[in-house]
XYZ file of C-alpha atoms in Angstrom:
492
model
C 0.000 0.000 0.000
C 1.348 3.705 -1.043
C 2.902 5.026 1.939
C 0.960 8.209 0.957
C -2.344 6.990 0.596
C -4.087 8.617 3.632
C -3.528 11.973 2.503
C -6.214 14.071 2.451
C -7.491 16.870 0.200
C -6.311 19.766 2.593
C -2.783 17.968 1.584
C -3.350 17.671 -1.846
C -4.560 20.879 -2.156
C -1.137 22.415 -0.534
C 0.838 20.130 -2.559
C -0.426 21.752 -6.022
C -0.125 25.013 -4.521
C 3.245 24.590 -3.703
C 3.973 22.871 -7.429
C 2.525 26.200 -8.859
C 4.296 28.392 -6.771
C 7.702 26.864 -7.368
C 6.804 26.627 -10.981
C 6.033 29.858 -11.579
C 9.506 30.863 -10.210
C 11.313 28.575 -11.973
C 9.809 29.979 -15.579
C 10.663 33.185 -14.062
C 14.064 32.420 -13.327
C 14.596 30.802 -16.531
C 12.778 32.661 -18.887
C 10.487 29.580 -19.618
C 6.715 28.463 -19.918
C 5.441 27.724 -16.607
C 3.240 25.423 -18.376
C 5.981 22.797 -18.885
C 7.135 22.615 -15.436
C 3.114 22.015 -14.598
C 3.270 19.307 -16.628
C 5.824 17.727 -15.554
C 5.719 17.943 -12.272
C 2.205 16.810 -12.309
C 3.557 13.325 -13.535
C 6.377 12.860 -11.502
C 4.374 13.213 -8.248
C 1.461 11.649 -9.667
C 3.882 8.335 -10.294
C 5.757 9.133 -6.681
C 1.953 8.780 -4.776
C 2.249 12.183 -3.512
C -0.633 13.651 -5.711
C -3.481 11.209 -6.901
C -3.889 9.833 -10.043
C -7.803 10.522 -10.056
C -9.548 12.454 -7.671
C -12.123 13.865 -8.373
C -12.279 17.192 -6.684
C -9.321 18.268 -7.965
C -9.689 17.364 -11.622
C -13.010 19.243 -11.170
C -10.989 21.933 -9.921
C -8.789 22.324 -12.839
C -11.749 21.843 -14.942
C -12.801 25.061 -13.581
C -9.408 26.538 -14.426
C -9.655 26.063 -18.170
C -12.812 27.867 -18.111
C -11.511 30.577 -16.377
C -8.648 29.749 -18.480
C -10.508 30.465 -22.136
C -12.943 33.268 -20.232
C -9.725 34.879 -19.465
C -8.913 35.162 -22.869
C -12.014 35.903 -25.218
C -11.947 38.829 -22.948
C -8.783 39.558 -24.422
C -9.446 39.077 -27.403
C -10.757 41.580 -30.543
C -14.417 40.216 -31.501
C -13.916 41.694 -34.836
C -9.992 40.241 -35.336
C -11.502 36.673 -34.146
C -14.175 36.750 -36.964
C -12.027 37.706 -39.677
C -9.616 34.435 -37.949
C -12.818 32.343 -38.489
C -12.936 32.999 -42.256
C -9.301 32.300 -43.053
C -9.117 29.651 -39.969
C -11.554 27.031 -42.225
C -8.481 25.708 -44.387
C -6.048 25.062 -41.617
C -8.627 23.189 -39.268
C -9.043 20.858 -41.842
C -6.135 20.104 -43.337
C -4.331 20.628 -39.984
C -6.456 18.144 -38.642
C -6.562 15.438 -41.895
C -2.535 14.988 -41.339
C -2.015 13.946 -37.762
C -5.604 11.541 -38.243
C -4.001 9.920 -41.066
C -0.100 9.389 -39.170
C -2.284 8.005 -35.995
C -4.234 5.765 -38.941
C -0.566 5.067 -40.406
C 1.419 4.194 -37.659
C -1.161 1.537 -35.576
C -1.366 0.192 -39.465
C 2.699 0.093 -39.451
C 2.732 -1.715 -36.092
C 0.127 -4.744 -37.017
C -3.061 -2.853 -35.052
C -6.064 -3.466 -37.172
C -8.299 -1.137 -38.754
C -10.331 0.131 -35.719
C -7.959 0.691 -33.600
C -6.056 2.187 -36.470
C -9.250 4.799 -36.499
C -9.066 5.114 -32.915
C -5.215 6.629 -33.280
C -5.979 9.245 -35.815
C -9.611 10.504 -33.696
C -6.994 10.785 -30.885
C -4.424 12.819 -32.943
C -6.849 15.296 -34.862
C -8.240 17.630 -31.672
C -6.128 21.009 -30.878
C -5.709 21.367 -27.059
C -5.947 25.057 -27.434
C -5.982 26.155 -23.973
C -2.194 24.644 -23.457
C -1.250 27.256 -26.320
C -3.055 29.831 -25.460
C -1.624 29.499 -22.042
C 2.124 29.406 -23.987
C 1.669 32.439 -25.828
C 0.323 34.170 -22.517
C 3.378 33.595 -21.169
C 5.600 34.745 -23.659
C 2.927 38.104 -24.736
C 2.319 36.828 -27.539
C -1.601 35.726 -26.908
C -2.952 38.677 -28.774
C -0.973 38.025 -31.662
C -2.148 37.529 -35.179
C -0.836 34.269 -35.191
C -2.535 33.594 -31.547
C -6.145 34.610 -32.820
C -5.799 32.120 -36.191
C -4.916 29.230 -33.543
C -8.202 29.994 -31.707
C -10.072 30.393 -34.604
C -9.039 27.313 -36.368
C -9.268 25.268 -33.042
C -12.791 26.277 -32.658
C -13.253 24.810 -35.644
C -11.341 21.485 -35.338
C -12.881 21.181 -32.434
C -16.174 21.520 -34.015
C -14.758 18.625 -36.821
C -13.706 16.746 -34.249
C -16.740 15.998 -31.910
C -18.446 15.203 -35.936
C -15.483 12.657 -36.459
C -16.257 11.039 -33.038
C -20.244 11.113 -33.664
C -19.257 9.309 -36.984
C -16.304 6.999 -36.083
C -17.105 6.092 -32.627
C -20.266 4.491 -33.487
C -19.037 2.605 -36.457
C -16.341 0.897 -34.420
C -18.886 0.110 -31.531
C -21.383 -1.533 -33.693
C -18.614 -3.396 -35.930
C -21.186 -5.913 -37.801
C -24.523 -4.938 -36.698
C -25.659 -4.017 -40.315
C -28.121 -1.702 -41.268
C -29.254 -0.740 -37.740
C -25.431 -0.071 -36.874
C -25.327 2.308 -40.091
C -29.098 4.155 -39.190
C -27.674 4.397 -35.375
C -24.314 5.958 -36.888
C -26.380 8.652 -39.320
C -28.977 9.361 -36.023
C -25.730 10.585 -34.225
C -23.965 12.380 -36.635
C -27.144 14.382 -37.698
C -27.627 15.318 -34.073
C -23.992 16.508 -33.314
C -24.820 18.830 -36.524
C -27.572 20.260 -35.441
C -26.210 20.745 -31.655
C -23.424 22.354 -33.578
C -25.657 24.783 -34.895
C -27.545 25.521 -31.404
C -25.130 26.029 -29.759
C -23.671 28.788 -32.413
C -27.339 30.011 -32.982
C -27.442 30.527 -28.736
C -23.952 32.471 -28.547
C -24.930 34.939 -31.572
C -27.891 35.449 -30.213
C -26.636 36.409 -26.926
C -23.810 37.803 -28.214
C -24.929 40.308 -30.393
C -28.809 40.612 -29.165
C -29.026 40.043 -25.868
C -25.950 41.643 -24.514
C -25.573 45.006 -26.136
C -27.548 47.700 -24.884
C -30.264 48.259 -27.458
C -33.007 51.208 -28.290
C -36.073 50.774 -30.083
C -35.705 52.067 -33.640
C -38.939 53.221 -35.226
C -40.014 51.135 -38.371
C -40.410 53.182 -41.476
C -43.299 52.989 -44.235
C -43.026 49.334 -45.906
C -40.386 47.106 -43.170
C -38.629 44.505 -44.359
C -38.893 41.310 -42.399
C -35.857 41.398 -40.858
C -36.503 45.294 -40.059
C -40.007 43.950 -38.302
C -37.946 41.107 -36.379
C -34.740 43.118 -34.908
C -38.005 45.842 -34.361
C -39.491 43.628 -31.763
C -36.339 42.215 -30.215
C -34.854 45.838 -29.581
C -37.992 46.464 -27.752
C -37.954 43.138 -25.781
C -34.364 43.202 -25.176
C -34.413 47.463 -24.582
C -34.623 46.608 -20.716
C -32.425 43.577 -19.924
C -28.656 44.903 -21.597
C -26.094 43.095 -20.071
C -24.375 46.191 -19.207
C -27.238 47.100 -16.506
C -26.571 43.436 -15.398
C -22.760 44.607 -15.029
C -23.017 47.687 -13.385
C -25.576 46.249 -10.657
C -24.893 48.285 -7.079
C -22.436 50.291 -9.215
C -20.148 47.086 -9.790
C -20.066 46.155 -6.622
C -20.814 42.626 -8.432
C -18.959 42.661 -11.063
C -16.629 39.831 -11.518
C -19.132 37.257 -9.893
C -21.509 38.296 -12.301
C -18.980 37.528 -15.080
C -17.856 34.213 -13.577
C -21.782 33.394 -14.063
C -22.103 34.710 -17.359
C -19.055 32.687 -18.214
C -20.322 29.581 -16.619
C -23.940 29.780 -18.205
C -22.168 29.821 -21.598
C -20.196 26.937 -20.155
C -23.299 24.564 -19.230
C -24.564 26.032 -22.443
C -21.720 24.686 -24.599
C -21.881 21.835 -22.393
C -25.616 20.654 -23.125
C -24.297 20.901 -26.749
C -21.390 18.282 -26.673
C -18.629 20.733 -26.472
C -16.001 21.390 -23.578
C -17.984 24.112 -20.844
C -14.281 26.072 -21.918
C -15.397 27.031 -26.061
C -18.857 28.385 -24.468
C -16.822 30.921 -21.218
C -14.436 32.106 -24.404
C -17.215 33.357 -26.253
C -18.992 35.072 -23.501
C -15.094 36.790 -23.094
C -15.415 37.325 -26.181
C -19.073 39.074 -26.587
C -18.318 41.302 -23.598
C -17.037 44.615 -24.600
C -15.184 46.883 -22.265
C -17.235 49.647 -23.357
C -19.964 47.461 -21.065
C -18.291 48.531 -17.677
C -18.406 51.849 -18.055
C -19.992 53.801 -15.262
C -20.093 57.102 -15.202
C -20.380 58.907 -12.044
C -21.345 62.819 -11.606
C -19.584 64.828 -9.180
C -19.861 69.035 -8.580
C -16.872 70.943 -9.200
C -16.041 74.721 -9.343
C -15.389 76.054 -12.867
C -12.889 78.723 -13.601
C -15.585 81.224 -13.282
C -16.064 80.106 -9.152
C -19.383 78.592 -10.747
C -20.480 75.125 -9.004
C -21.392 72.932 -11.832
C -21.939 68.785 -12.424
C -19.341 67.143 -14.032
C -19.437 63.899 -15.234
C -16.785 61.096 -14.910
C -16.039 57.618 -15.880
C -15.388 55.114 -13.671
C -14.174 51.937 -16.039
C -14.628 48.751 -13.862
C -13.005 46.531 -16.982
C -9.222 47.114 -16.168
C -10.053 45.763 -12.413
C -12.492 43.337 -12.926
C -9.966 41.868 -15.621
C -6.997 41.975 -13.163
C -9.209 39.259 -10.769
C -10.309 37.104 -13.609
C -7.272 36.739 -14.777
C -5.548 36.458 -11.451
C -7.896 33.780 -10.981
C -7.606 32.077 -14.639
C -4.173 32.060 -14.601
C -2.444 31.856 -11.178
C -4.754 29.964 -8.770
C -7.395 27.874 -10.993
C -5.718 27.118 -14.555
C -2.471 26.029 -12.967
C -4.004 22.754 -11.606
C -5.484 21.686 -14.747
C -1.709 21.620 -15.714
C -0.710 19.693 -12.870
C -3.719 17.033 -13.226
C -2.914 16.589 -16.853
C 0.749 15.521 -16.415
C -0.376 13.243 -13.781
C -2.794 10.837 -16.157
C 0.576 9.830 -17.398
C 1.342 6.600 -15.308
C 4.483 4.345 -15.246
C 5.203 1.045 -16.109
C 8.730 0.107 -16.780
C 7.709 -2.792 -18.978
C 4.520 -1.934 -21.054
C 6.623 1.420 -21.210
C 9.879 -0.200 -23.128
C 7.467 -2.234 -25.263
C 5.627 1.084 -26.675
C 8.473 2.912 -26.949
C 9.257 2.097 -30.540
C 5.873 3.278 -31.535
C 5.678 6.144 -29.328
C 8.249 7.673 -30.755
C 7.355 6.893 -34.320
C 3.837 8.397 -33.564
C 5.334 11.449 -31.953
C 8.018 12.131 -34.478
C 5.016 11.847 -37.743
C 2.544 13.625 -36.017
C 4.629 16.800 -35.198
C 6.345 17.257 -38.538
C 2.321 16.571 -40.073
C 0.788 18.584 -38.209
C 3.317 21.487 -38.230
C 4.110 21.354 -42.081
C 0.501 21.255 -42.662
C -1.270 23.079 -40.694
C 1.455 25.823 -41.517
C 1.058 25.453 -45.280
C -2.704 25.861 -44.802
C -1.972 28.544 -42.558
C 0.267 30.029 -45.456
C -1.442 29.489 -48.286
C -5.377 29.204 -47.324
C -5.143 31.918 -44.870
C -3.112 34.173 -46.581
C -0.675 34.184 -43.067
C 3.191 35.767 -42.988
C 5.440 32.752 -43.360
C 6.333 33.890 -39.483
C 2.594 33.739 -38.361
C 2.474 30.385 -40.052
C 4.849 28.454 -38.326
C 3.572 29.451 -35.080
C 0.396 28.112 -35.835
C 1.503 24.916 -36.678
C 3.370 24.861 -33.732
C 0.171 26.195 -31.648
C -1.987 23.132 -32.933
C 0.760 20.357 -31.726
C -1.619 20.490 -28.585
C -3.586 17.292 -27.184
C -5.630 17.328 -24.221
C -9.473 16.986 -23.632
C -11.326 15.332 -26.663
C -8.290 13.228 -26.751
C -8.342 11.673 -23.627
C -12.092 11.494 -24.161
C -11.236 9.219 -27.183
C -9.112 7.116 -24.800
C -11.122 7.294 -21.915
C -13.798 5.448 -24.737
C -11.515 3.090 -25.948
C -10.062 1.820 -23.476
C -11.866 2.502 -19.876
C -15.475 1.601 -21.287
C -15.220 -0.610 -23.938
C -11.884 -2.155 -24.199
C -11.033 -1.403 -27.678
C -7.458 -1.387 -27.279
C -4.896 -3.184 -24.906
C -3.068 -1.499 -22.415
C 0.227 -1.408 -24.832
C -1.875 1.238 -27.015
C -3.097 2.739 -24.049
C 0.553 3.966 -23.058
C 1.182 4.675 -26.754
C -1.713 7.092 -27.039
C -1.022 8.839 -23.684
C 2.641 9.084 -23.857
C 2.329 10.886 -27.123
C -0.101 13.006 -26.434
C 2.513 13.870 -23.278
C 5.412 14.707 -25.546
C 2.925 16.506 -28.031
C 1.242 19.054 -24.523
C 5.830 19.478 -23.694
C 6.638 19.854 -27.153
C 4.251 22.936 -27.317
C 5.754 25.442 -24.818
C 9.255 24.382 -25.830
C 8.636 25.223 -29.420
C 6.918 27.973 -29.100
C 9.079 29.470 -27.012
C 12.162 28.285 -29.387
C 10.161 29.918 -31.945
C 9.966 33.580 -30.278
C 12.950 35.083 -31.647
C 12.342 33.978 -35.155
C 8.986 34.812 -34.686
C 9.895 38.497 -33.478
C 12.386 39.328 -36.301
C 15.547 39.171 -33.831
C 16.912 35.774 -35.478
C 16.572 34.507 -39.070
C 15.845 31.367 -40.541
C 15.986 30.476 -43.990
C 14.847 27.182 -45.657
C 15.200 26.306 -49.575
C 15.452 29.861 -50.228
C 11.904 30.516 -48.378
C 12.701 33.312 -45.092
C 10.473 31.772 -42.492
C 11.368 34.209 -39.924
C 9.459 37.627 -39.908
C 11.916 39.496 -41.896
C 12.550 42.840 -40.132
C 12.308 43.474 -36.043
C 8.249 43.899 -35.106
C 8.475 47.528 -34.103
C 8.219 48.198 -29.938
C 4.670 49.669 -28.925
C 4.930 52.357 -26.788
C 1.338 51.808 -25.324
C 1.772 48.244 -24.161
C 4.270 48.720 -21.317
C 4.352 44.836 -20.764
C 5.215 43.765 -23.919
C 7.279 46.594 -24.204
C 9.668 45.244 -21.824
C 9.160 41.871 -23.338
C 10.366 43.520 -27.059
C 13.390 45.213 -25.169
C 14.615 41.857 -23.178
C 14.465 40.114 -26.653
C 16.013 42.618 -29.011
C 18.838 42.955 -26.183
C 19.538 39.531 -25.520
C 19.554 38.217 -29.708
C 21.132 41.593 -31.124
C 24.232 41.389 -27.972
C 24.937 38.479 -29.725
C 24.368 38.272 -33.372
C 26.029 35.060 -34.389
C 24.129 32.916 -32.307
């Protein structure tokens, strides 16, 4: 019996604390993704019994943290920069996510698996973890980055692909022979993750851009148009019930638990729907404006007459309401989800050494797949710099929820696939969730302008220096420590 097996959840909870803390200082001190050190750490105490390897408080905890996590950021994010993303996102969701399916399908073929398990590799491979990136960039300034918003945008969509490749594969490999009633079972559940997919995008427009903006009657002229009559008698329903009024409630005394349960109605929303609670919090980030928390305040003031007169002043409640979201997105919540994630990676000297060989085969196809081609899309489909193209084939190396979903279905429930794939699938999808940080932050410099890269004659590096905003103090500093430590030495 573990020698730590009586702990209880007050010294769990310390434990992770204490992981995050000395994390965070060590990324500090190094100049590295926290993320990473999460990660890791997460799996060595997992396999040393000093954290658990399920419990579930904590892994709803962390669960928690990615919503705060992806709330965090659609709050940073530019509604009108994210839709353009969506338009030239399409092409590098799909083809991004076509080339790691088929090197999952390739290599179970290569090592004698047969055909459905083969299918079960590539559903694990295809699904962007886009919260581990997002977190990556974040740490390195770079999450409001061209490049960061066509990562989103196309895992939004891939995730979207994804839950239809499950609805379609899934059942086919559960019902193997069954015939006809196997295939009519198989169309029922792809036709209903479609139309889910579409309520749950008809629910977030809708609240989005109806319910949540402050809106005033217009008056209908001679001969309305249909839609004129409609948006007519919404504006008058919706005139009363702005979200901003819901903001501002006791003059924001409210304000970021209100927020945490917008975010987490859009959660259960997405939720209902088939999708991680995380895609629904980023779009109600996303559909809340900072112009919402405005709240103006009048005060009386002499004039330079001596005259007493009312003068009116803003009070925005954004800039503070943001600084405790994201304190707790990104320092107390989203950390653990790190820490859990490295621990579902267990240890087993023996079935370890005999999927080695395929682990690394599987690793080593999927990231030079999924970077050359989700780049190329990225490049060529979405009209991306070359710069801003390898980063997002870097940011979609990421595997996390729907793939561990997959596995948790093959394996756990129905006993698909032996324990040998088991560690295959989860291993990778390890060095895939390290390989992210890492390359993104080997990427940076190249990325920046302050190192050059040049392959068959193609400059993949951003060709000049990206100028230094003078309005951003934080990534100000960021632009200075880089340029200083690349241009001291120039041969490197």
């Amino acid at each position: 019996m573990n020698q730590f097996a009586a702990f209880s959840i007050w010294e769990y909870s310390a434990i992770i604390f204490g992981v995050v803390l000395i994390s965070k200082l060590i990324s500090k001190k190094t100049g590295t993704v926290d993320v990473v050190w999460l990660i890791v750490a997460g799996a060595l105490l997992t396999n040393m019994g000093l954290l658990p390897a399920h419990n579930e408080f904590l892994e709803t905890i962390g669960e928690w943290g990615i919503v705060f996590i992806m709330f965090a950021l659609g709050l940073e994010e530019d509604i009108n920069r994210f839709s353009q993303g969506v338009k030239r996102g399409l092409g590098v969701a799909l083809i991004g996510a076509a080339f790691p399916f088929m090197a999952g399908y390739g290599t179970a073929s290569l090592f004698g698996y047969g055909h459905n398990s083969a299918l079960l590799w590539g559903l694990t491979m295809t699904a962007t973890a886009v919260s581990l990136t997002m977190m990556s960039l974040r740490g390195d300034l770079l999450h409001k980055s061209t490049a960061a918003t066509g990562i989103m945008t196309a895992a939004v969509i891939d995730d979207v692909l994804s839950l239809v490749g499950v609805a379609i594969l899934v059942p086919i490999i559960l019902v193997g022979s069954a015939g006809n009633d196997g295939e009519a079972a198989g169309l029922l559940s792809i036709l209903w993750i479609i139309a889910k997919v579409i309520i749950f995008f008809a629910i977030t427009l809708f609240m989005g851009l109806i319910a949540f903006p402050d809106r005033s009657p217009k008056a209908l002229p001679a001969n309305p148009g249909f839609y004129q009559v409609i948006d007519y008698r919404i504006s008058r329903i919706m005139a009363n019930f702005g979200v901003r009024r819901f903001l501002l409630l006791h003059r924001g005394e409210f304000t970021p638990l209100i927020m945490l349960f917008i975010a987490m109605l859009l959660g259960v929303i997405a939720h209902w729907l088939g999708f991680h609670p995380a895609i629904g919090a980023y779009f109600a980030g996303l559909f809340l404006h900072a112009d919402y928390f405005v709240h103006a305040k009048t005060k009386k003031v002499k004039n330079e007459e001596g005259e007493i007169i009312e003068q009116e002043k803003k009070d925005n409640l954004f800039k503070q309401t943001n600084h405790v979201i994201e304190h707790l997105a990104f320092t107390i919540f989203g950390p653990i989800f790190f820490v859990n994630l490295g621990g579902k990676l267990q240890f087993d000297l023996a079935v370890v050494l005999d999927a080695l060989p395929a682990v690394i085969v599987l690793y080593t196809l999927v990231v030079v797949l999924q970077v050359l081609s989700a780049g190329i899309a990225a490049r060529f489909t979405g009209r991306y710099k070359w710069h801003e193209s390898v980063m997002i084939g870097f940011g979609m190396l990421g595997r996390a929820e729907l793939a561990f979903i997959v596995i948790n279905i093959a394996f756990v429930q129905n006993q698909l696939i032996d324990i040998t794939q088991f560690y295959i699938l989860m291993f990778t999808a390890f060095l895939l969730n390290i390989t992210v940080p890492v390359s993104l932050k080997w990427w940076k410099p190249y990325y920046l302008g302050f190192k050059q890269l040049q392959v068959l004659g193609i400059t993949l590096s951003r060709p000049q220096p990206a100028p230094i905003p003078q309005d951003m103090p934080e990534y100000k500093e960021m632009m200075e420590q880089e340029k200083r430590r690349y241009t001291k030495h120039p041969a490197d």
